[in-house]
Amino acid sequence: MFTKRNILSVMTATILGALSMVPAQAQEIAKADTVAALLPKAIKDAGILRIAVPDIGKPLAYKDGNDLKGMDVDLANAVAATLGLKAEISLIPFSAALTGLQANKYDISFGEFYVTAERLKVADFVTDWQDYSSFLVTTAKGYKPTKLTDICGHTVGAMAGSAELETLKTGAGKCDKAPTVSAFPSISNAILALNSGRVDGVLINRGGAQESIRMNPGLDASGEIGGGPCATAVARNDNSEQLLAALKAAYEHLMQTGAYGKILDKNDTAYGAAKTAEIYKAGSTPPKYGF
């Protein structure tokens, strides 16, 4: 027979069990009413923020068993919590992110996008972090490129759809002895090609290079290529104007409260901390990058 105390115990256990299924970061971050008030009515009424997170790998986004982890996943949950929304996160290939936004599959997409004129044709952006690229190489080969001209005559690669791939293609056009530039569906595929000797080097974001070296001491990184603000992409539709304002306010709220810094510290990505968030949309002049 259930007593009042039994019932309370069961209720408490049920509540604690439900909370344990919520990402820890989301539990710690409360809704900011003034920020949530900026949301478009359609998203506010739905109560869900549909978020694409490209499968870039550690430390940004990766699967650990059944759990999604990384800086992008933590930021996605924190942004949704700040806006008082449930985060509906989909792990996808990087190359599918912008097309997914155009097809209205997602409201926003992470992925450390550099804001370019080409990308501004199809989506809007809110800056949230900053990064640069390095060449990931094997120590055994002795090949240590530090600038784009060092790829001439070599076989190099990058992730399909990435700014790094476009950077390699631009560099290739300036070579007397043309390099072979390969595109890979993911960073892990590119690193497999590197380890098997199919490419001499992979141009990769600095955090990804750092994590790859941690996992494989036979790898090394060289050079500091490009760099500048990275952004969250926002679907361009009837909701985008208000969603851009809400997303910018959410990031700045997280920065001001210190939650943003804690997420970056946790994922070893504090080197790319931003101090503010900026909106870029159709007609905006993109930031200048050192490509």
GROMACS .gro file of C-alpha atoms in nm:
model
  291
    1MET     CA    1   0.000   0.000   0.000
    2PHE     CA    2   0.128   0.344  -0.094
    3THR     CA    3   0.159   0.602   0.184
    4LYS     CA    4   0.196   0.974   0.121
    5ARG     CA    5   0.568   0.937   0.184
    6ASN     CA    6   0.590   0.649  -0.068
    7ILE     CA    7   0.416   0.858  -0.330
    8LEU     CA    8   0.648   1.154  -0.269
    9SER     CA    9   0.950   0.924  -0.297
   10VAL     CA   10   0.828   0.786  -0.628
   11MET     CA   11   0.757   1.137  -0.759
   12THR     CA   12   1.101   1.256  -0.653
   13ALA     CA   13   1.273   0.960  -0.819
   14THR     CA   14   1.072   1.018  -1.138
   15ILE     CA   15   1.165   1.385  -1.150
   16LEU     CA   16   1.533   1.312  -1.087
   17GLY     CA   17   1.527   1.043  -1.353
   18ALA     CA   18   1.379   1.284  -1.606
   19LEU     CA   19   1.636   1.549  -1.521
   20SER     CA   20   1.919   1.302  -1.569
   21MET     CA   21   1.817   1.270  -1.936
   22VAL     CA   22   1.854   1.646  -1.989
   23PRO     CA   23   2.205   1.760  -2.093
   24ALA     CA   24   2.390   1.892  -1.787
   25GLN     CA   25   2.463   2.223  -1.957
   26ALA     CA   26   2.092   2.282  -2.023
   27GLN     CA   27   2.010   2.215  -1.656
   28GLU     CA   28   2.248   2.490  -1.544
   29ILE     CA   29   2.123   2.761  -1.781
   30ALA     CA   30   1.793   2.934  -1.715
   31LYS     CA   31   1.564   3.100  -1.965
   32ALA     CA   32   1.639   3.471  -2.014
   33ASP     CA   33   1.296   3.627  -2.057
   34THR     CA   34   1.419   3.946  -2.226
   35VAL     CA   35   1.613   3.739  -2.478
   36ALA     CA   36   1.331   3.489  -2.538
   37ALA     CA   37   1.094   3.780  -2.603
   38LEU     CA   38   1.287   3.853  -2.924
   39LEU     CA   39   1.194   3.517  -3.080
   40PRO     CA   40   0.954   3.503  -3.377
   41LYS     CA   41   0.606   3.389  -3.275
   42ALA     CA   42   0.618   3.073  -3.486
   43ILE     CA   43   0.925   2.938  -3.307
   44LYS     CA   44   0.808   3.059  -2.966
   45ASP     CA   45   0.476   2.878  -3.012
   46ALA     CA   46   0.647   2.560  -3.136
   47GLY     CA   47   0.872   2.557  -2.828
   48ILE     CA   48   1.146   2.384  -3.029
   49LEU     CA   49   1.466   2.508  -3.191
   50ARG     CA   50   1.566   2.276  -3.477
   51ILE     CA   51   1.944   2.270  -3.476
   52ALA     CA   52   2.183   2.109  -3.724
   53VAL     CA   53   2.525   2.019  -3.584
   54PRO     CA   54   2.777   1.904  -3.847
   55ASP     CA   55   2.975   1.594  -3.753
   56ILE     CA   56   3.312   1.769  -3.748
   57GLY     CA   57   3.467   1.563  -3.468
   58LYS     CA   58   3.639   1.652  -3.141
   59PRO     CA   59   3.640   1.905  -2.984
   60LEU     CA   60   3.349   2.058  -3.177
   61ALA     CA   61   3.090   1.787  -3.238
   62TYR     CA   62   3.108   1.411  -3.210
   63LYS     CA   63   2.912   1.105  -3.096
   64ASP     CA   64   3.019   0.921  -2.782
   65GLY     CA   65   2.804   0.609  -2.765
   66ASN     CA   66   2.449   0.743  -2.784
   67ASP     CA   67   2.548   1.089  -2.662
   68LEU     CA   68   2.636   1.394  -2.869
   69LYS     CA   69   2.924   1.594  -2.726
   70GLY     CA   70   3.151   1.885  -2.809
   71MET     CA   71   3.153   2.264  -2.805
   72ASP     CA   72   2.884   2.299  -3.072
   73VAL     CA   73   2.650   2.060  -2.892
   74ASP     CA   74   2.701   2.241  -2.560
   75LEU     CA   75   2.645   2.581  -2.722
   76ALA     CA   76   2.334   2.451  -2.901
   77ASN     CA   77   2.182   2.332  -2.573
   78ALA     CA   78   2.282   2.653  -2.395
   79VAL     CA   79   2.131   2.877  -2.664
   80ALA     CA   80   1.804   2.681  -2.665
   81ALA     CA   81   1.785   2.692  -2.283
   82THR     CA   82   1.846   3.069  -2.283
   83LEU     CA   83   1.562   3.110  -2.533
   84GLY     CA   84   1.333   2.884  -2.328
   85LEU     CA   85   1.316   2.628  -2.610
   86LYS     CA   86   1.379   2.256  -2.642
   87ALA     CA   87   1.689   2.182  -2.849
   88GLU     CA   88   1.612   1.937  -3.130
   89ILE     CA   89   1.965   1.849  -3.246
   90SER     CA   90   2.050   1.659  -3.565
   91LEU     CA   91   2.406   1.541  -3.631
   92ILE     CA   92   2.465   1.580  -4.005
   93PRO     CA   93   2.750   1.597  -4.261
   94PHE     CA   94   2.894   1.949  -4.291
   95SER     CA   95   2.813   1.963  -4.663
   96ALA     CA   96   2.440   1.914  -4.586
   97ALA     CA   97   2.409   2.206  -4.343
   98LEU     CA   98   2.325   2.499  -4.571
   99THR     CA   99   2.104   2.292  -4.802
  100GLY     CA  100   1.919   2.169  -4.493
  101LEU     CA  101   1.853   2.528  -4.387
  102GLN     CA  102   1.730   2.613  -4.737
  103ALA     CA  103   1.496   2.313  -4.730
  104ASN     CA  104   1.356   2.429  -4.392
  105LYS     CA  105   1.477   2.116  -4.212
  106TYR     CA  106   1.653   2.327  -3.947
  107ASP     CA  107   1.623   2.675  -3.796
  108ILE     CA  108   1.996   2.716  -3.734
  109SER     CA  109   2.316   2.526  -3.800
  110PHE     CA  110   2.646   2.518  -3.618
  111GLY     CA  111   2.965   2.424  -3.800
  112GLU     CA  112   3.215   2.708  -3.752
  113PHE     CA  113   3.112   2.876  -4.076
  114TYR     CA  114   3.339   3.147  -4.209
  115VAL     CA  115   3.104   3.417  -4.340
  116THR     CA  116   3.165   3.450  -4.714
  117ALA     CA  117   2.984   3.634  -4.993
  118GLU     CA  118   2.891   3.298  -5.147
  119ARG     CA  119   2.732   3.171  -4.824
  120LEU     CA  120   2.547   3.500  -4.771
  121LYS     CA  121   2.354   3.425  -5.089
  122VAL     CA  122   2.167   3.142  -4.914
  123ALA     CA  123   2.173   3.200  -4.537
  124ASP     CA  124   2.219   3.457  -4.261
  125PHE     CA  125   2.480   3.432  -3.985
  126VAL     CA  126   2.554   3.526  -3.624
  127THR     CA  127   2.920   3.511  -3.522
  128ASP     CA  128   2.992   3.308  -3.209
  129TRP     CA  129   3.360   3.202  -3.206
  130GLN     CA  130   3.685   3.247  -3.400
  131ASP     CA  131   3.932   3.004  -3.547
  132TYR     CA  132   4.212   2.954  -3.796
  133SER     CA  133   4.334   2.658  -3.998
  134SER     CA  134   4.654   2.454  -3.984
  135PHE     CA  135   4.804   2.175  -4.192
  136LEU     CA  136   4.781   1.835  -4.027
  137VAL     CA  137   5.070   1.614  -4.142
  138THR     CA  138   5.250   1.296  -4.040
  139THR     CA  139   5.581   1.344  -3.860
  140ALA     CA  140   5.734   1.051  -4.053
  141LYS     CA  141   5.714   1.232  -4.389
  142GLY     CA  142   5.894   1.545  -4.279
  143TYR     CA  143   5.654   1.763  -4.481
  144LYS     CA  144   5.563   2.076  -4.280
  145PRO     CA  145   5.377   2.332  -4.490
  146THR     CA  146   5.334   2.670  -4.324
  147LYS     CA  147   5.183   2.873  -4.610
  148LEU     CA  148   4.956   2.803  -4.906
  149THR     CA  149   5.237   2.801  -5.161
  150ASP     CA  150   5.382   2.500  -4.978
  151ILE     CA  151   5.107   2.278  -5.121
  152CYS     CA  152   5.244   2.312  -5.476
  153GLY     CA  153   5.328   1.970  -5.620
  154HIS     CA  154   5.175   1.787  -5.321
  155THR     CA  155   4.854   1.593  -5.259
  156VAL     CA  156   4.641   1.767  -4.998
  157GLY     CA  157   4.285   1.748  -4.874
  158ALA     CA  158   4.010   1.907  -4.666
  159MET     CA  159   3.649   1.846  -4.569
  160ALA     CA  160   3.390   1.887  -4.846
  161GLY     CA  161   3.203   2.217  -4.828
  162SER     CA  162   3.456   2.373  -4.590
  163ALA     CA  163   3.637   2.705  -4.619
  164GLU     CA  164   3.960   2.503  -4.592
  165LEU     CA  165   3.877   2.322  -4.918
  166GLU     CA  166   3.812   2.651  -5.097
  167THR     CA  167   4.136   2.788  -4.952
  168LEU     CA  168   4.330   2.493  -5.096
  169LYS     CA  169   4.167   2.541  -5.436
  170THR     CA  170   4.259   2.909  -5.431
  171GLY     CA  171   4.618   2.825  -5.337
  172ALA     CA  172   4.636   2.561  -5.612
  173GLY     CA  173   4.554   2.823  -5.873
  174LYS     CA  174   4.869   3.013  -5.779
  175CYS     CA  175   5.105   2.717  -5.811
  176ASP     CA  176   5.355   2.659  -6.095
  177LYS     CA  177   5.340   2.285  -6.017
  178ALA     CA  178   4.975   2.207  -5.951
  179PRO     CA  179   4.886   2.015  -5.635
  180THR     CA  180   4.617   1.748  -5.616
  181VAL     CA  181   4.334   1.870  -5.394
  182SER     CA  182   4.092   1.609  -5.254
  183ALA     CA  183   3.758   1.662  -5.079
  184PHE     CA  184   3.648   1.425  -4.800
  185PRO     CA  185   3.299   1.385  -4.649
  186SER     CA  186   3.437   1.429  -4.295
  187ILE     CA  187   3.756   1.517  -4.112
  188SER     CA  188   3.790   1.158  -3.993
  189ASN     CA  189   3.793   1.043  -4.356
  190ALA     CA  190   4.058   1.300  -4.439
  191ILE     CA  191   4.276   1.185  -4.147
  192LEU     CA  192   4.241   0.822  -4.259
  193ALA     CA  193   4.369   0.929  -4.600
  194LEU     CA  194   4.658   1.111  -4.433
  195ASN     CA  195   4.756   0.811  -4.220
  196SER     CA  196   4.740   0.578  -4.520
  197GLY     CA  197   4.962   0.807  -4.728
  198ARG     CA  198   4.694   0.901  -4.983
  199VAL     CA  199   4.745   1.270  -4.903
  200ASP     CA  200   5.051   1.456  -4.776
  201GLY     CA  201   4.856   1.699  -4.562
  202VAL     CA  202   4.507   1.799  -4.450
  203LEU     CA  203   4.399   2.159  -4.395
  204ILE     CA  204   4.188   2.154  -4.080
  205ASN     CA  205   4.060   2.387  -3.809
  206ARG     CA  206   4.309   2.442  -3.530
  207GLY     CA  207   4.098   2.268  -3.263
  208GLY     CA  208   4.051   1.962  -3.481
  209ALA     CA  209   4.425   1.946  -3.545
  210GLN     CA  210   4.492   1.974  -3.173
  211GLU     CA  211   4.255   1.686  -3.093
  212SER     CA  212   4.392   1.469  -3.375
  213ILE     CA  213   4.748   1.506  -3.245
  214ARG     CA  214   4.631   1.422  -2.892
  215MET     CA  215   4.488   1.095  -3.025
  216ASN     CA  216   4.779   1.016  -3.257
  217PRO     CA  217   5.129   1.137  -3.158
  218GLY     CA  218   5.247   1.047  -3.509
  219LEU     CA  219   5.067   1.356  -3.640
  220ASP     CA  220   5.180   1.718  -3.628
  221ALA     CA  221   5.035   2.057  -3.721
  222SER     CA  222   5.203   2.347  -3.894
  223GLY     CA  223   5.112   2.694  -4.014
  224GLU     CA  224   4.840   2.942  -3.929
  225ILE     CA  225   4.623   2.987  -4.237
  226GLY     CA  226   4.340   3.236  -4.263
  227GLY     CA  227   4.140   3.280  -3.949
  228GLY     CA  228   3.871   3.509  -3.821
  229PRO     CA  229   3.515   3.502  -3.690
  230CYS     CA  230   3.310   3.183  -3.724
  231ALA     CA  231   2.931   3.187  -3.720
  232THR     CA  232   2.609   2.999  -3.666
  233ALA     CA  233   2.404   2.986  -3.988
  234VAL     CA  234   2.037   3.086  -3.974
  235ALA     CA  235   1.769   2.978  -4.223
  236ARG     CA  236   1.662   3.272  -4.439
  237ASN     CA  237   1.282   3.285  -4.420
  238ASP     CA  238   0.999   3.480  -4.257
  239ASN     CA  239   1.145   3.406  -3.911
  240SER     CA  240   1.506   3.499  -3.981
  241GLU     CA  241   1.500   3.870  -3.893
  242GLN     CA  242   1.373   3.810  -3.540
  243LEU     CA  243   1.566   3.485  -3.495
  244LEU     CA  244   1.892   3.662  -3.582
  245ALA     CA  245   1.827   3.922  -3.310
  246ALA     CA  246   1.731   3.653  -3.057
  247LEU     CA  247   2.037   3.440  -3.136
  248LYS     CA  248   2.274   3.736  -3.109
  249ALA     CA  249   2.118   3.832  -2.776
  250ALA     CA  250   2.141   3.471  -2.653
  251TYR     CA  251   2.512   3.449  -2.732
  252GLU     CA  252   2.585   3.782  -2.567
  253HIS     CA  253   2.383   3.679  -2.261
  254LEU     CA  254   2.588   3.358  -2.233
  255MET     CA  255   2.910   3.559  -2.272
  256GLN     CA  256   2.810   3.810  -2.005
  257THR     CA  257   2.700   3.545  -1.752
  258GLY     CA  258   3.019   3.341  -1.797
  259ALA     CA  259   2.837   3.030  -1.927
  260TYR     CA  260   2.997   3.074  -2.270
  261GLY     CA  261   3.347   3.077  -2.121
  262LYS     CA  262   3.275   2.764  -1.916
  263ILE     CA  263   3.162   2.576  -2.229
  264LEU     CA  264   3.479   2.671  -2.414
  265ASP     CA  265   3.701   2.581  -2.118
  266LYS     CA  266   3.530   2.243  -2.090
  267ASN     CA  267   3.598   2.167  -2.459
  268ASP     CA  268   3.952   2.314  -2.471
  269THR     CA  269   3.841   2.576  -2.725
  270ALA     CA  270   3.893   2.894  -2.520
  271TYR     CA  271   4.165   3.005  -2.764
  272GLY     CA  272   3.883   3.107  -3.000
  273ALA     CA  273   3.659   3.294  -2.755
  274ALA     CA  274   3.462   3.584  -2.901
  275LYS     CA  275   3.376   3.896  -2.701
  276THR     CA  276   3.058   3.981  -2.888
  277ALA     CA  277   2.824   3.843  -3.154
  278GLU     CA  278   2.764   4.009  -3.493
  279ILE     CA  279   2.485   3.962  -3.747
  280TYR     CA  280   2.554   3.915  -4.119
  281LYS     CA  281   2.271   3.889  -4.372
  282ALA     CA  282   2.199   3.952  -4.742
  283GLY     CA  283   2.381   4.268  -4.845
  284SER     CA  284   2.629   4.261  -4.553
  285THR     CA  285   3.000   4.297  -4.621
  286PRO     CA  286   3.165   3.975  -4.500
  287PRO     CA  287   3.450   3.990  -4.245
  288LYS     CA  288   3.803   3.990  -4.384
  289TYR     CA  289   3.988   3.662  -4.349
  290GLY     CA  290   4.358   3.601  -4.409
  291PHE     CA  291   4.316   3.346  -4.687
   0.00000   0.00000   0.00000
